[in-house]
């Protein structure tokens, strides 16, 4: 045992570290290369749907470069907002991979939001039009806000369109876009698809939702970041995508309920970053996200390093 303190980093503390979206994307790219080289080991995400719209999941990754083990558990509880609570809550444990000793406990909400947007950003670097100016959202919750920050950090955005069932969430997202100096307005789903250069879908993870998005409406050079298991997309329209990349092929192939037909999947992020995937020359492209331990690992490792360098966090004991 040592007398070095275990560090607690709340979501508020993590937000205050000042980590830019592109820093997380860069960390994820480095992690993807580490995974390809056998230096980062991950397991497929575990998930449960225990009823009442709840979605429970966990991830596990071990990295030899940083000598860290990162475990995350998250619960999506749709009844929480009515109780004055965030819909998503969870925790992350960071351990020394050589000894198993606990190094830090982190809130999971900030990392879950921003690592998802950073994963989309990694895919977009290779699949989206670098001159993308119009960003559209179908679903206006936490993921929309983190994607707004990530896309605005990397593209010459001028316009934001937002489509969502909750007026309060939609208006909050539009206000956030206007605060960035962007033209922002509400839109129908069809308007969002036909006018966007980049579209982000993040509807509630509920398989009872009737699909209502038609990929055939997208511009030929459009990029779609799909963070909701493809739930809102009509299955017969998905073949309109010339290139579809998932976060992890092994995870997708072993999933009880695949996000989309296997023959439509071009590969995963590891292959995309490694140059193994040649995007289709014409037709819209997509990144479909299920959730991958690598993203949590990269974001948590980056946050811990920044916290240790700045002294951020609260000691909660020694190891």
PDB file of C-alpha atoms in Angstrom:
ATOM      1  CA  UNK A   1       0.000   0.000   0.000  1.00  0.00           C
ATOM      2  CA  UNK A   2       1.030   3.647  -0.484  1.00  0.00           C
ATOM      3  CA  UNK A   3      -0.068   6.885   1.106  1.00  0.00           C
ATOM      4  CA  UNK A   4      -0.874   8.453  -2.261  1.00  0.00           C
ATOM      5  CA  UNK A   5      -4.487   9.688  -2.201  1.00  0.00           C
ATOM      6  CA  UNK A   6      -7.279   8.239  -4.252  1.00  0.00           C
ATOM      7  CA  UNK A   7      -8.644  11.083  -6.377  1.00  0.00           C
ATOM      8  CA  UNK A   8     -12.380  11.825  -6.801  1.00  0.00           C
ATOM      9  CA  UNK A   9     -13.285  13.788  -9.922  1.00  0.00           C
ATOM     10  CA  UNK A  10     -16.924  14.841 -10.116  1.00  0.00           C
ATOM     11  CA  UNK A  11     -18.532  15.682 -13.451  1.00  0.00           C
ATOM     12  CA  UNK A  12     -18.265  19.360 -12.504  1.00  0.00           C
ATOM     13  CA  UNK A  13     -14.547  18.967 -11.793  1.00  0.00           C
ATOM     14  CA  UNK A  14     -14.013  17.105 -15.070  1.00  0.00           C
ATOM     15  CA  UNK A  15     -15.769  19.908 -16.952  1.00  0.00           C
ATOM     16  CA  UNK A  16     -13.508  22.437 -15.238  1.00  0.00           C
ATOM     17  CA  UNK A  17     -10.320  20.753 -16.482  1.00  0.00           C
ATOM     18  CA  UNK A  18     -10.664  22.653 -19.752  1.00  0.00           C
ATOM     19  CA  UNK A  19     -10.158  19.634 -22.010  1.00  0.00           C
ATOM     20  CA  UNK A  20     -11.013  20.605 -25.593  1.00  0.00           C
ATOM     21  CA  UNK A  21     -13.053  18.268 -27.840  1.00  0.00           C
ATOM     22  CA  UNK A  22     -10.144  17.807 -30.238  1.00  0.00           C
ATOM     23  CA  UNK A  23      -7.897  16.703 -27.359  1.00  0.00           C
ATOM     24  CA  UNK A  24     -10.279  13.847 -26.597  1.00  0.00           C
ATOM     25  CA  UNK A  25     -10.479  12.952 -30.285  1.00  0.00           C
ATOM     26  CA  UNK A  26      -6.675  12.900 -30.487  1.00  0.00           C
ATOM     27  CA  UNK A  27      -6.525  10.673 -27.385  1.00  0.00           C
ATOM     28  CA  UNK A  28      -9.045   8.291 -28.951  1.00  0.00           C
ATOM     29  CA  UNK A  29      -7.030   8.093 -32.164  1.00  0.00           C
ATOM     30  CA  UNK A  30      -3.924   7.225 -30.130  1.00  0.00           C
ATOM     31  CA  UNK A  31      -5.932   4.579 -28.248  1.00  0.00           C
ATOM     32  CA  UNK A  32      -7.186   3.084 -31.515  1.00  0.00           C
ATOM     33  CA  UNK A  33      -3.604   2.740 -32.712  1.00  0.00           C
ATOM     34  CA  UNK A  34      -2.664   1.203 -29.387  1.00  0.00           C
ATOM     35  CA  UNK A  35      -5.485  -1.299 -29.727  1.00  0.00           C
ATOM     36  CA  UNK A  36      -4.365  -2.220 -33.249  1.00  0.00           C
ATOM     37  CA  UNK A  37      -0.829  -2.781 -31.935  1.00  0.00           C
ATOM     38  CA  UNK A  38      -2.022  -4.948 -29.039  1.00  0.00           C
ATOM     39  CA  UNK A  39      -1.183  -2.421 -26.321  1.00  0.00           C
ATOM     40  CA  UNK A  40      -4.806  -1.663 -25.380  1.00  0.00           C
ATOM     41  CA  UNK A  41      -7.251  -4.425 -24.526  1.00  0.00           C
ATOM     42  CA  UNK A  42     -11.022  -3.971 -24.417  1.00  0.00           C
ATOM     43  CA  UNK A  43     -14.091  -6.112 -23.891  1.00  0.00           C
ATOM     44  CA  UNK A  44     -17.396  -5.638 -25.724  1.00  0.00           C
ATOM     45  CA  UNK A  45     -19.842  -3.434 -23.859  1.00  0.00           C
ATOM     46  CA  UNK A  46     -22.248  -5.238 -21.555  1.00  0.00           C
ATOM     47  CA  UNK A  47     -25.819  -3.957 -21.547  1.00  0.00           C
ATOM     48  CA  UNK A  48     -29.189  -4.777 -20.037  1.00  0.00           C
ATOM     49  CA  UNK A  49     -32.717  -3.539 -20.668  1.00  0.00           C
ATOM     50  CA  UNK A  50     -34.442  -4.265 -17.336  1.00  0.00           C
ATOM     51  CA  UNK A  51     -37.723  -2.609 -18.320  1.00  0.00           C
ATOM     52  CA  UNK A  52     -39.479   0.740 -17.881  1.00  0.00           C
ATOM     53  CA  UNK A  53     -37.250   2.215 -20.561  1.00  0.00           C
ATOM     54  CA  UNK A  54     -34.088   1.798 -18.466  1.00  0.00           C
ATOM     55  CA  UNK A  55     -30.788   0.982 -20.157  1.00  0.00           C
ATOM     56  CA  UNK A  56     -27.819  -0.254 -18.097  1.00  0.00           C
ATOM     57  CA  UNK A  57     -24.327  -0.720 -19.505  1.00  0.00           C
ATOM     58  CA  UNK A  58     -20.700  -1.243 -18.510  1.00  0.00           C
ATOM     59  CA  UNK A  59     -17.281  -1.121 -20.217  1.00  0.00           C
ATOM     60  CA  UNK A  60     -13.806  -2.420 -19.370  1.00  0.00           C
ATOM     61  CA  UNK A  61     -10.408  -1.566 -20.879  1.00  0.00           C
ATOM     62  CA  UNK A  62      -6.768  -2.124 -19.899  1.00  0.00           C
ATOM     63  CA  UNK A  63      -3.949  -0.077 -21.432  1.00  0.00           C
ATOM     64  CA  UNK A  64      -0.289  -1.045 -21.249  1.00  0.00           C
ATOM     65  CA  UNK A  65       1.003   2.371 -22.348  1.00  0.00           C
ATOM     66  CA  UNK A  66      -0.588   4.197 -19.398  1.00  0.00           C
ATOM     67  CA  UNK A  67      -0.762   1.109 -17.145  1.00  0.00           C
ATOM     68  CA  UNK A  68      -4.408   1.833 -16.365  1.00  0.00           C
ATOM     69  CA  UNK A  69      -7.569  -0.217 -16.025  1.00  0.00           C
ATOM     70  CA  UNK A  70     -10.786   1.723 -16.613  1.00  0.00           C
ATOM     71  CA  UNK A  71     -14.225   0.397 -15.699  1.00  0.00           C
ATOM     72  CA  UNK A  72     -17.442   2.316 -16.297  1.00  0.00           C
ATOM     73  CA  UNK A  73     -21.048   1.648 -15.410  1.00  0.00           C
ATOM     74  CA  UNK A  74     -23.900   3.868 -16.566  1.00  0.00           C
ATOM     75  CA  UNK A  75     -27.679   3.817 -16.229  1.00  0.00           C
ATOM     76  CA  UNK A  76     -30.082   5.614 -18.571  1.00  0.00           C
ATOM     77  CA  UNK A  77     -33.303   6.230 -16.632  1.00  0.00           C
ATOM     78  CA  UNK A  78     -35.978   8.080 -18.633  1.00  0.00           C
ATOM     79  CA  UNK A  79     -38.061   8.871 -15.531  1.00  0.00           C
ATOM     80  CA  UNK A  80     -35.211  10.810 -13.922  1.00  0.00           C
ATOM     81  CA  UNK A  81     -35.911  14.253 -15.438  1.00  0.00           C
ATOM     82  CA  UNK A  82     -39.366  14.265 -13.830  1.00  0.00           C
ATOM     83  CA  UNK A  83     -37.553  13.746 -10.504  1.00  0.00           C
ATOM     84  CA  UNK A  84     -35.158  16.601 -11.140  1.00  0.00           C
ATOM     85  CA  UNK A  85     -32.298  14.209 -11.954  1.00  0.00           C
ATOM     86  CA  UNK A  86     -30.150  13.761 -15.083  1.00  0.00           C
ATOM     87  CA  UNK A  87     -31.413  10.968 -17.342  1.00  0.00           C
ATOM     88  CA  UNK A  88     -27.915   9.428 -17.416  1.00  0.00           C
ATOM     89  CA  UNK A  89     -25.877   8.673 -14.303  1.00  0.00           C
ATOM     90  CA  UNK A  90     -22.920   6.460 -13.527  1.00  0.00           C
ATOM     91  CA  UNK A  91     -19.378   6.149 -12.258  1.00  0.00           C
ATOM     92  CA  UNK A  92     -15.898   5.321 -13.518  1.00  0.00           C
ATOM     93  CA  UNK A  93     -13.144   3.523 -11.626  1.00  0.00           C
ATOM     94  CA  UNK A  94      -9.519   3.973 -12.693  1.00  0.00           C
ATOM     95  CA  UNK A  95      -7.028   1.434 -11.329  1.00  0.00           C
ATOM     96  CA  UNK A  96      -3.311   0.801 -11.668  1.00  0.00           C
ATOM     97  CA  UNK A  97      -3.147  -1.993 -14.262  1.00  0.00           C
ATOM     98  CA  UNK A  98       0.006  -3.466 -12.698  1.00  0.00           C
ATOM     99  CA  UNK A  99      -1.212  -3.678  -9.097  1.00  0.00           C
ATOM    100  CA  UNK A 100      -4.990  -3.309  -9.261  1.00  0.00           C
ATOM    101  CA  UNK A 101      -4.854  -0.450  -6.750  1.00  0.00           C
ATOM    102  CA  UNK A 102      -7.576   2.179  -7.085  1.00  0.00           C
ATOM    103  CA  UNK A 103      -6.303   5.503  -8.442  1.00  0.00           C
ATOM    104  CA  UNK A 104      -9.456   7.527  -9.037  1.00  0.00           C
ATOM    105  CA  UNK A 105     -13.239   7.573  -8.988  1.00  0.00           C
ATOM    106  CA  UNK A 106     -14.906   9.756 -11.601  1.00  0.00           C
ATOM    107  CA  UNK A 107     -18.379  10.807 -12.526  1.00  0.00           C
ATOM    108  CA  UNK A 108     -19.416   9.132 -15.770  1.00  0.00           C
ATOM    109  CA  UNK A 109     -21.722  11.756 -17.267  1.00  0.00           C
ATOM    110  CA  UNK A 110     -19.146  14.231 -18.579  1.00  0.00           C
ATOM    111  CA  UNK A 111     -16.928  11.511 -20.020  1.00  0.00           C
ATOM    112  CA  UNK A 112     -19.853   9.612 -21.567  1.00  0.00           C
ATOM    113  CA  UNK A 113     -21.099  12.746 -23.311  1.00  0.00           C
ATOM    114  CA  UNK A 114     -17.755  13.982 -24.570  1.00  0.00           C
ATOM    115  CA  UNK A 115     -16.151  10.687 -25.512  1.00  0.00           C
ATOM    116  CA  UNK A 116     -19.162   9.896 -27.715  1.00  0.00           C
ATOM    117  CA  UNK A 117     -18.830  13.219 -29.520  1.00  0.00           C
ATOM    118  CA  UNK A 118     -15.080  12.664 -29.829  1.00  0.00           C
ATOM    119  CA  UNK A 119     -15.612   9.217 -31.368  1.00  0.00           C
ATOM    120  CA  UNK A 120     -17.939  10.847 -33.897  1.00  0.00           C
ATOM    121  CA  UNK A 121     -15.278  13.497 -34.519  1.00  0.00           C
ATOM    122  CA  UNK A 122     -12.642  10.835 -35.233  1.00  0.00           C
ATOM    123  CA  UNK A 123     -14.947   9.280 -37.841  1.00  0.00           C
ATOM    124  CA  UNK A 124     -15.899  12.677 -39.234  1.00  0.00           C
ATOM    125  CA  UNK A 125     -12.237  13.573 -39.819  1.00  0.00           C
ATOM    126  CA  UNK A 126     -12.212  10.901 -42.504  1.00  0.00           C
ATOM    127  CA  UNK A 127     -15.838  10.745 -43.647  1.00  0.00           C
ATOM    128  CA  UNK A 128     -17.294  14.285 -43.458  1.00  0.00           C
ATOM    129  CA  UNK A 129     -16.894  17.189 -45.853  1.00  0.00           C
ATOM    130  CA  UNK A 130     -14.221  19.474 -44.312  1.00  0.00           C
ATOM    131  CA  UNK A 131     -16.251  22.477 -45.470  1.00  0.00           C
ATOM    132  CA  UNK A 132     -19.413  21.368 -43.635  1.00  0.00           C
ATOM    133  CA  UNK A 133     -21.412  24.453 -42.682  1.00  0.00           C
ATOM    134  CA  UNK A 134     -24.842  23.146 -41.620  1.00  0.00           C
ATOM    135  CA  UNK A 135     -25.230  20.846 -38.619  1.00  0.00           C
ATOM    136  CA  UNK A 136     -28.577  19.216 -37.858  1.00  0.00           C
ATOM    137  CA  UNK A 137     -29.752  17.373 -34.756  1.00  0.00           C
ATOM    138  CA  UNK A 138     -32.503  14.823 -34.356  1.00  0.00           C
ATOM    139  CA  UNK A 139     -32.678  14.568 -30.589  1.00  0.00           C
ATOM    140  CA  UNK A 140     -31.645  17.571 -28.499  1.00  0.00           C
ATOM    141  CA  UNK A 141     -30.332  16.135 -25.229  1.00  0.00           C
ATOM    142  CA  UNK A 142     -26.873  15.767 -23.709  1.00  0.00           C
ATOM    143  CA  UNK A 143     -25.310  14.170 -26.777  1.00  0.00           C
ATOM    144  CA  UNK A 144     -26.517  17.013 -28.982  1.00  0.00           C
ATOM    145  CA  UNK A 145     -24.732  19.572 -26.809  1.00  0.00           C
ATOM    146  CA  UNK A 146     -21.454  17.647 -26.728  1.00  0.00           C
ATOM    147  CA  UNK A 147     -21.603  17.080 -30.495  1.00  0.00           C
ATOM    148  CA  UNK A 148     -22.291  20.769 -31.054  1.00  0.00           C
ATOM    149  CA  UNK A 149     -19.080  21.595 -29.193  1.00  0.00           C
ATOM    150  CA  UNK A 150     -17.056  18.954 -31.040  1.00  0.00           C
ATOM    151  CA  UNK A 151     -18.304  19.871 -34.521  1.00  0.00           C
ATOM    152  CA  UNK A 152     -18.004  23.621 -33.911  1.00  0.00           C
ATOM    153  CA  UNK A 153     -14.409  22.989 -32.815  1.00  0.00           C
ATOM    154  CA  UNK A 154     -13.502  21.414 -36.154  1.00  0.00           C
ATOM    155  CA  UNK A 155     -15.727  22.754 -38.975  1.00  0.00           C
ATOM    156  CA  UNK A 156     -16.677  26.178 -40.403  1.00  0.00           C
ATOM    157  CA  UNK A 157     -20.232  25.987 -39.090  1.00  0.00           C
ATOM    158  CA  UNK A 158     -22.713  28.716 -39.900  1.00  0.00           C
ATOM    159  CA  UNK A 159     -26.088  27.092 -39.277  1.00  0.00           C
ATOM    160  CA  UNK A 160     -27.719  24.647 -36.849  1.00  0.00           C
ATOM    161  CA  UNK A 161     -31.060  22.872 -37.259  1.00  0.00           C
ATOM    162  CA  UNK A 162     -32.717  21.088 -34.347  1.00  0.00           C
ATOM    163  CA  UNK A 163     -35.526  18.537 -34.285  1.00  0.00           C
ATOM    164  CA  UNK A 164     -36.760  17.125 -30.989  1.00  0.00           C
ATOM    165  CA  UNK A 165     -39.970  16.208 -29.203  1.00  0.00           C
ATOM    166  CA  UNK A 166     -39.119  18.208 -26.074  1.00  0.00           C
ATOM    167  CA  UNK A 167     -39.488  21.946 -26.667  1.00  0.00           C
ATOM    168  CA  UNK A 168     -37.354  22.891 -23.648  1.00  0.00           C
ATOM    169  CA  UNK A 169     -34.434  20.716 -24.773  1.00  0.00           C
ATOM    170  CA  UNK A 170     -34.731  21.940 -28.344  1.00  0.00           C
ATOM    171  CA  UNK A 171     -34.741  25.606 -27.349  1.00  0.00           C
ATOM    172  CA  UNK A 172     -31.796  25.090 -24.978  1.00  0.00           C
ATOM    173  CA  UNK A 173     -29.787  23.559 -27.815  1.00  0.00           C
ATOM    174  CA  UNK A 174     -30.724  26.360 -30.215  1.00  0.00           C
ATOM    175  CA  UNK A 175     -29.734  28.943 -27.588  1.00  0.00           C
ATOM    176  CA  UNK A 176     -26.374  27.185 -27.154  1.00  0.00           C
ATOM    177  CA  UNK A 177     -25.818  27.369 -30.908  1.00  0.00           C
ATOM    178  CA  UNK A 178     -26.739  31.061 -31.036  1.00  0.00           C
ATOM    179  CA  UNK A 179     -24.296  31.769 -28.223  1.00  0.00           C
ATOM    180  CA  UNK A 180     -21.631  30.461 -30.581  1.00  0.00           C
ATOM    181  CA  UNK A 181     -22.708  33.011 -33.185  1.00  0.00           C
ATOM    182  CA  UNK A 182     -24.536  30.460 -35.338  1.00  0.00           C
ATOM    183  CA  UNK A 183     -27.855  30.812 -37.122  1.00  0.00           C
ATOM    184  CA  UNK A 184     -30.098  28.306 -35.340  1.00  0.00           C
ATOM    185  CA  UNK A 185     -33.683  27.242 -35.938  1.00  0.00           C
ATOM    186  CA  UNK A 186     -36.102  24.391 -35.332  1.00  0.00           C
ATOM    187  CA  UNK A 187     -36.683  21.956 -38.189  1.00  0.00           C
ATOM    188  CA  UNK A 188     -38.710  18.922 -39.163  1.00  0.00           C
ATOM    189  CA  UNK A 189     -36.893  15.573 -39.499  1.00  0.00           C
ATOM    190  CA  UNK A 190     -37.029  15.778 -43.301  1.00  0.00           C
ATOM    191  CA  UNK A 191     -35.663  19.337 -43.280  1.00  0.00           C
ATOM    192  CA  UNK A 192     -32.851  18.249 -40.985  1.00  0.00           C
ATOM    193  CA  UNK A 193     -31.793  15.470 -43.359  1.00  0.00           C
ATOM    194  CA  UNK A 194     -32.127  17.335 -46.647  1.00  0.00           C
ATOM    195  CA  UNK A 195     -30.300  20.498 -45.528  1.00  0.00           C
ATOM    196  CA  UNK A 196     -27.519  19.190 -43.295  1.00  0.00           C
ATOM    197  CA  UNK A 197     -23.875  18.594 -44.124  1.00  0.00           C
ATOM    198  CA  UNK A 198     -23.531  16.775 -40.803  1.00  0.00           C
ATOM    199  CA  UNK A 199     -26.481  15.245 -38.954  1.00  0.00           C
ATOM    200  CA  UNK A 200     -26.396  13.835 -35.424  1.00  0.00           C
ATOM    201  CA  UNK A 201     -29.163  11.519 -34.229  1.00  0.00           C
ATOM    202  CA  UNK A 202     -29.502  10.798 -30.525  1.00  0.00           C
ATOM    203  CA  UNK A 203     -33.090   9.849 -29.763  1.00  0.00           C
ATOM    204  CA  UNK A 204     -34.093   7.936 -26.646  1.00  0.00           C
ATOM    205  CA  UNK A 205     -32.893   4.314 -26.696  1.00  0.00           C
ATOM    206  CA  UNK A 206     -36.353   2.843 -27.028  1.00  0.00           C
ATOM    207  CA  UNK A 207     -37.031   0.138 -29.627  1.00  0.00           C
ATOM    208  CA  UNK A 208     -40.752   0.903 -29.544  1.00  0.00           C
ATOM    209  CA  UNK A 209     -40.085   4.152 -31.443  1.00  0.00           C
ATOM    210  CA  UNK A 210     -41.307   3.847 -35.025  1.00  0.00           C
ATOM    211  CA  UNK A 211     -38.456   4.634 -37.468  1.00  0.00           C
ATOM    212  CA  UNK A 212     -38.960   7.988 -39.198  1.00  0.00           C
ATOM    213  CA  UNK A 213     -35.617   8.989 -40.764  1.00  0.00           C
ATOM    214  CA  UNK A 214     -34.925   8.174 -44.422  1.00  0.00           C
ATOM    215  CA  UNK A 215     -31.224   8.149 -45.342  1.00  0.00           C
ATOM    216  CA  UNK A 216     -32.139   8.648 -48.985  1.00  0.00           C
ATOM    217  CA  UNK A 217     -32.961  12.282 -48.180  1.00  0.00           C
ATOM    218  CA  UNK A 218     -29.375  13.096 -47.228  1.00  0.00           C
ATOM    219  CA  UNK A 219     -27.057  15.155 -49.416  1.00  0.00           C
ATOM    220  CA  UNK A 220     -24.537  13.101 -51.436  1.00  0.00           C
ATOM    221  CA  UNK A 221     -21.657  14.459 -49.320  1.00  0.00           C
ATOM    222  CA  UNK A 222     -23.448  14.348 -45.954  1.00  0.00           C
ATOM    223  CA  UNK A 223     -22.111  12.640 -42.840  1.00  0.00           C
ATOM    224  CA  UNK A 224     -24.366  11.119 -40.171  1.00  0.00           C
ATOM    225  CA  UNK A 225     -23.232  10.487 -36.596  1.00  0.00           C
ATOM    226  CA  UNK A 226     -25.717   7.902 -35.304  1.00  0.00           C
ATOM    227  CA  UNK A 227     -25.531   7.551 -31.513  1.00  0.00           C
ATOM    228  CA  UNK A 228     -28.917   5.888 -30.930  1.00  0.00           C
ATOM    229  CA  UNK A 229     -28.407   2.325 -32.233  1.00  0.00           C
ATOM    230  CA  UNK A 230     -30.027   3.362 -35.564  1.00  0.00           C
ATOM    231  CA  UNK A 231     -33.435   3.244 -33.860  1.00  0.00           C
ATOM    232  CA  UNK A 232     -34.955   6.224 -35.733  1.00  0.00           C
ATOM    233  CA  UNK A 233     -33.649   5.213 -39.189  1.00  0.00           C
ATOM    234  CA  UNK A 234     -35.841   3.195 -41.547  1.00  0.00           C
ATOM    235  CA  UNK A 235     -33.983  -0.031 -42.274  1.00  0.00           C
ATOM    236  CA  UNK A 236     -34.770  -0.061 -45.998  1.00  0.00           C
ATOM    237  CA  UNK A 237     -33.112   3.351 -46.416  1.00  0.00           C
ATOM    238  CA  UNK A 238     -29.763   2.512 -44.786  1.00  0.00           C
ATOM    239  CA  UNK A 239     -28.369   1.140 -48.044  1.00  0.00           C
ATOM    240  CA  UNK A 240     -28.247   4.765 -49.230  1.00  0.00           C
ATOM    241  CA  UNK A 241     -25.047   5.172 -47.215  1.00  0.00           C
ATOM    242  CA  UNK A 242     -21.983   4.539 -49.355  1.00  0.00           C
ATOM    243  CA  UNK A 243     -19.842   3.908 -46.257  1.00  0.00           C
ATOM    244  CA  UNK A 244     -20.929   2.888 -42.753  1.00  0.00           C
ATOM    245  CA  UNK A 245     -18.383   2.537 -39.969  1.00  0.00           C
ATOM    246  CA  UNK A 246     -19.217   1.148 -36.515  1.00  0.00           C
ATOM    247  CA  UNK A 247     -17.178   1.696 -33.376  1.00  0.00           C
ATOM    248  CA  UNK A 248     -16.111  -1.939 -33.001  1.00  0.00           C
ATOM    249  CA  UNK A 249     -16.762  -4.852 -35.376  1.00  0.00           C
ATOM    250  CA  UNK A 250     -16.374  -7.604 -32.778  1.00  0.00           C
ATOM    251  CA  UNK A 251     -18.853  -5.902 -30.495  1.00  0.00           C
ATOM    252  CA  UNK A 252     -21.342  -5.343 -33.300  1.00  0.00           C
ATOM    253  CA  UNK A 253     -21.098  -8.916 -34.594  1.00  0.00           C
ATOM    254  CA  UNK A 254     -21.665 -10.408 -31.137  1.00  0.00           C
ATOM    255  CA  UNK A 255     -24.507  -8.056 -30.190  1.00  0.00           C
ATOM    256  CA  UNK A 256     -27.839  -9.689 -29.499  1.00  0.00           C
ATOM    257  CA  UNK A 257     -29.535  -7.039 -31.629  1.00  0.00           C
ATOM    258  CA  UNK A 258     -27.308  -5.580 -34.399  1.00  0.00           C
ATOM    259  CA  UNK A 259     -27.706  -1.910 -35.231  1.00  0.00           C
ATOM    260  CA  UNK A 260     -27.898  -2.505 -38.984  1.00  0.00           C
ATOM    261  CA  UNK A 261     -27.480  -5.312 -41.531  1.00  0.00           C
ATOM    262  CA  UNK A 262     -23.960  -6.773 -41.525  1.00  0.00           C
ATOM    263  CA  UNK A 263     -23.529  -6.371 -45.273  1.00  0.00           C
ATOM    264  CA  UNK A 264     -23.847  -2.586 -44.939  1.00  0.00           C
ATOM    265  CA  UNK A 265     -20.940  -2.280 -42.471  1.00  0.00           C
ATOM    266  CA  UNK A 266     -17.682  -1.183 -44.119  1.00  0.00           C
ATOM    267  CA  UNK A 267     -15.569  -1.698 -41.000  1.00  0.00           C
ATOM    268  CA  UNK A 268     -14.853  -0.090 -37.642  1.00  0.00           C
ATOM    269  CA  UNK A 269     -12.975   2.881 -36.229  1.00  0.00           C
ATOM    270  CA  UNK A 270      -9.752   0.939 -35.765  1.00  0.00           C
ATOM    271  CA  UNK A 271      -9.737   0.056 -39.452  1.00  0.00           C
ATOM    272  CA  UNK A 272     -10.740   3.579 -40.462  1.00  0.00           C
ATOM    273  CA  UNK A 273      -7.924   5.219 -38.496  1.00  0.00           C
ATOM    274  CA  UNK A 274      -5.509   2.544 -39.686  1.00  0.00           C
ATOM    275  CA  UNK A 275      -6.282   3.332 -43.332  1.00  0.00           C
ATOM    276  CA  UNK A 276      -7.918  -0.018 -44.041  1.00  0.00           C
ATOM    277  CA  UNK A 277     -11.229   1.484 -45.191  1.00  0.00           C
ATOM    278  CA  UNK A 278     -11.585   3.448 -48.409  1.00  0.00           C
ATOM    279  CA  UNK A 279     -14.709   5.621 -48.115  1.00  0.00           C
ATOM    280  CA  UNK A 280     -17.161   5.422 -50.986  1.00  0.00           C
ATOM    281  CA  UNK A 281     -16.542   8.159 -53.585  1.00  0.00           C
ATOM    282  CA  UNK A 282     -20.200   9.179 -53.754  1.00  0.00           C
ATOM    283  CA  UNK A 283     -23.149   8.981 -51.409  1.00  0.00           C
ATOM    284  CA  UNK A 284     -23.592   9.930 -47.756  1.00  0.00           C
ATOM    285  CA  UNK A 285     -21.426   8.316 -45.079  1.00  0.00           C
ATOM    286  CA  UNK A 286     -22.211   7.319 -41.514  1.00  0.00           C
ATOM    287  CA  UNK A 287     -20.702   6.390 -38.169  1.00  0.00           C
ATOM    288  CA  UNK A 288     -23.016   4.178 -36.094  1.00  0.00           C
ATOM    289  CA  UNK A 289     -22.172   4.136 -32.409  1.00  0.00           C
ATOM    290  CA  UNK A 290     -23.015   1.423 -29.885  1.00  0.00           C
ATOM    291  CA  UNK A 291     -20.545   2.384 -27.188  1.00  0.00           C
ATOM    292  CA  UNK A 292     -16.960   1.206 -26.877  1.00  0.00           C
ATOM    293  CA  UNK A 293     -14.709   0.819 -23.839  1.00  0.00           C
ATOM    294  CA  UNK A 294     -11.818   2.397 -25.739  1.00  0.00           C
ATOM    295  CA  UNK A 295     -13.514   5.799 -25.777  1.00  0.00           C
ATOM    296  CA  UNK A 296     -14.122   5.754 -22.033  1.00  0.00           C
ATOM    297  CA  UNK A 297     -10.545   4.634 -21.470  1.00  0.00           C
ATOM    298  CA  UNK A 298      -9.007   7.389 -23.593  1.00  0.00           C
ATOM    299  CA  UNK A 299     -11.115  10.160 -22.052  1.00  0.00           C
ATOM    300  CA  UNK A 300     -10.610   8.934 -18.478  1.00  0.00           C
ATOM    301  CA  UNK A 301      -6.846   8.540 -18.917  1.00  0.00           C
ATOM    302  CA  UNK A 302      -6.602  12.043 -20.373  1.00  0.00           C
ATOM    303  CA  UNK A 303      -8.704  13.487 -17.548  1.00  0.00           C
ATOM    304  CA  UNK A 304      -6.665  11.758 -14.859  1.00  0.00           C
ATOM    305  CA  UNK A 305      -3.389  12.999 -16.334  1.00  0.00           C
ATOM    306  CA  UNK A 306      -4.754  16.562 -16.490  1.00  0.00           C
ATOM    307  CA  UNK A 307      -6.075  16.344 -12.927  1.00  0.00           C
ATOM    308  CA  UNK A 308      -2.758  15.047 -11.600  1.00  0.00           C
ATOM    309  CA  UNK A 309      -0.898  17.831 -13.409  1.00  0.00           C
ATOM    310  CA  UNK A 310      -3.171  20.558 -12.027  1.00  0.00           C
ATOM    311  CA  UNK A 311      -3.987  19.102  -8.616  1.00  0.00           C
ATOM    312  CA  UNK A 312      -7.706  18.949  -9.430  1.00  0.00           C
ATOM    313  CA  UNK A 313     -10.034  16.618  -7.583  1.00  0.00           C
ATOM    314  CA  UNK A 314     -10.820  15.667  -4.004  1.00  0.00           C
ATOM    315  CA  UNK A 315      -8.821  13.122  -1.970  1.00  0.00           C
ATOM    316  CA  UNK A 316     -11.132  10.356  -0.712  1.00  0.00           C
ATOM    317  CA  UNK A 317      -8.652   8.075   1.014  1.00  0.00           C
ATOM    318  CA  UNK A 318      -5.286   6.443   0.405  1.00  0.00           C
ATOM    319  CA  UNK A 319      -4.194   3.247  -1.226  1.00  0.00           C
TER     320      UNK A 319
END
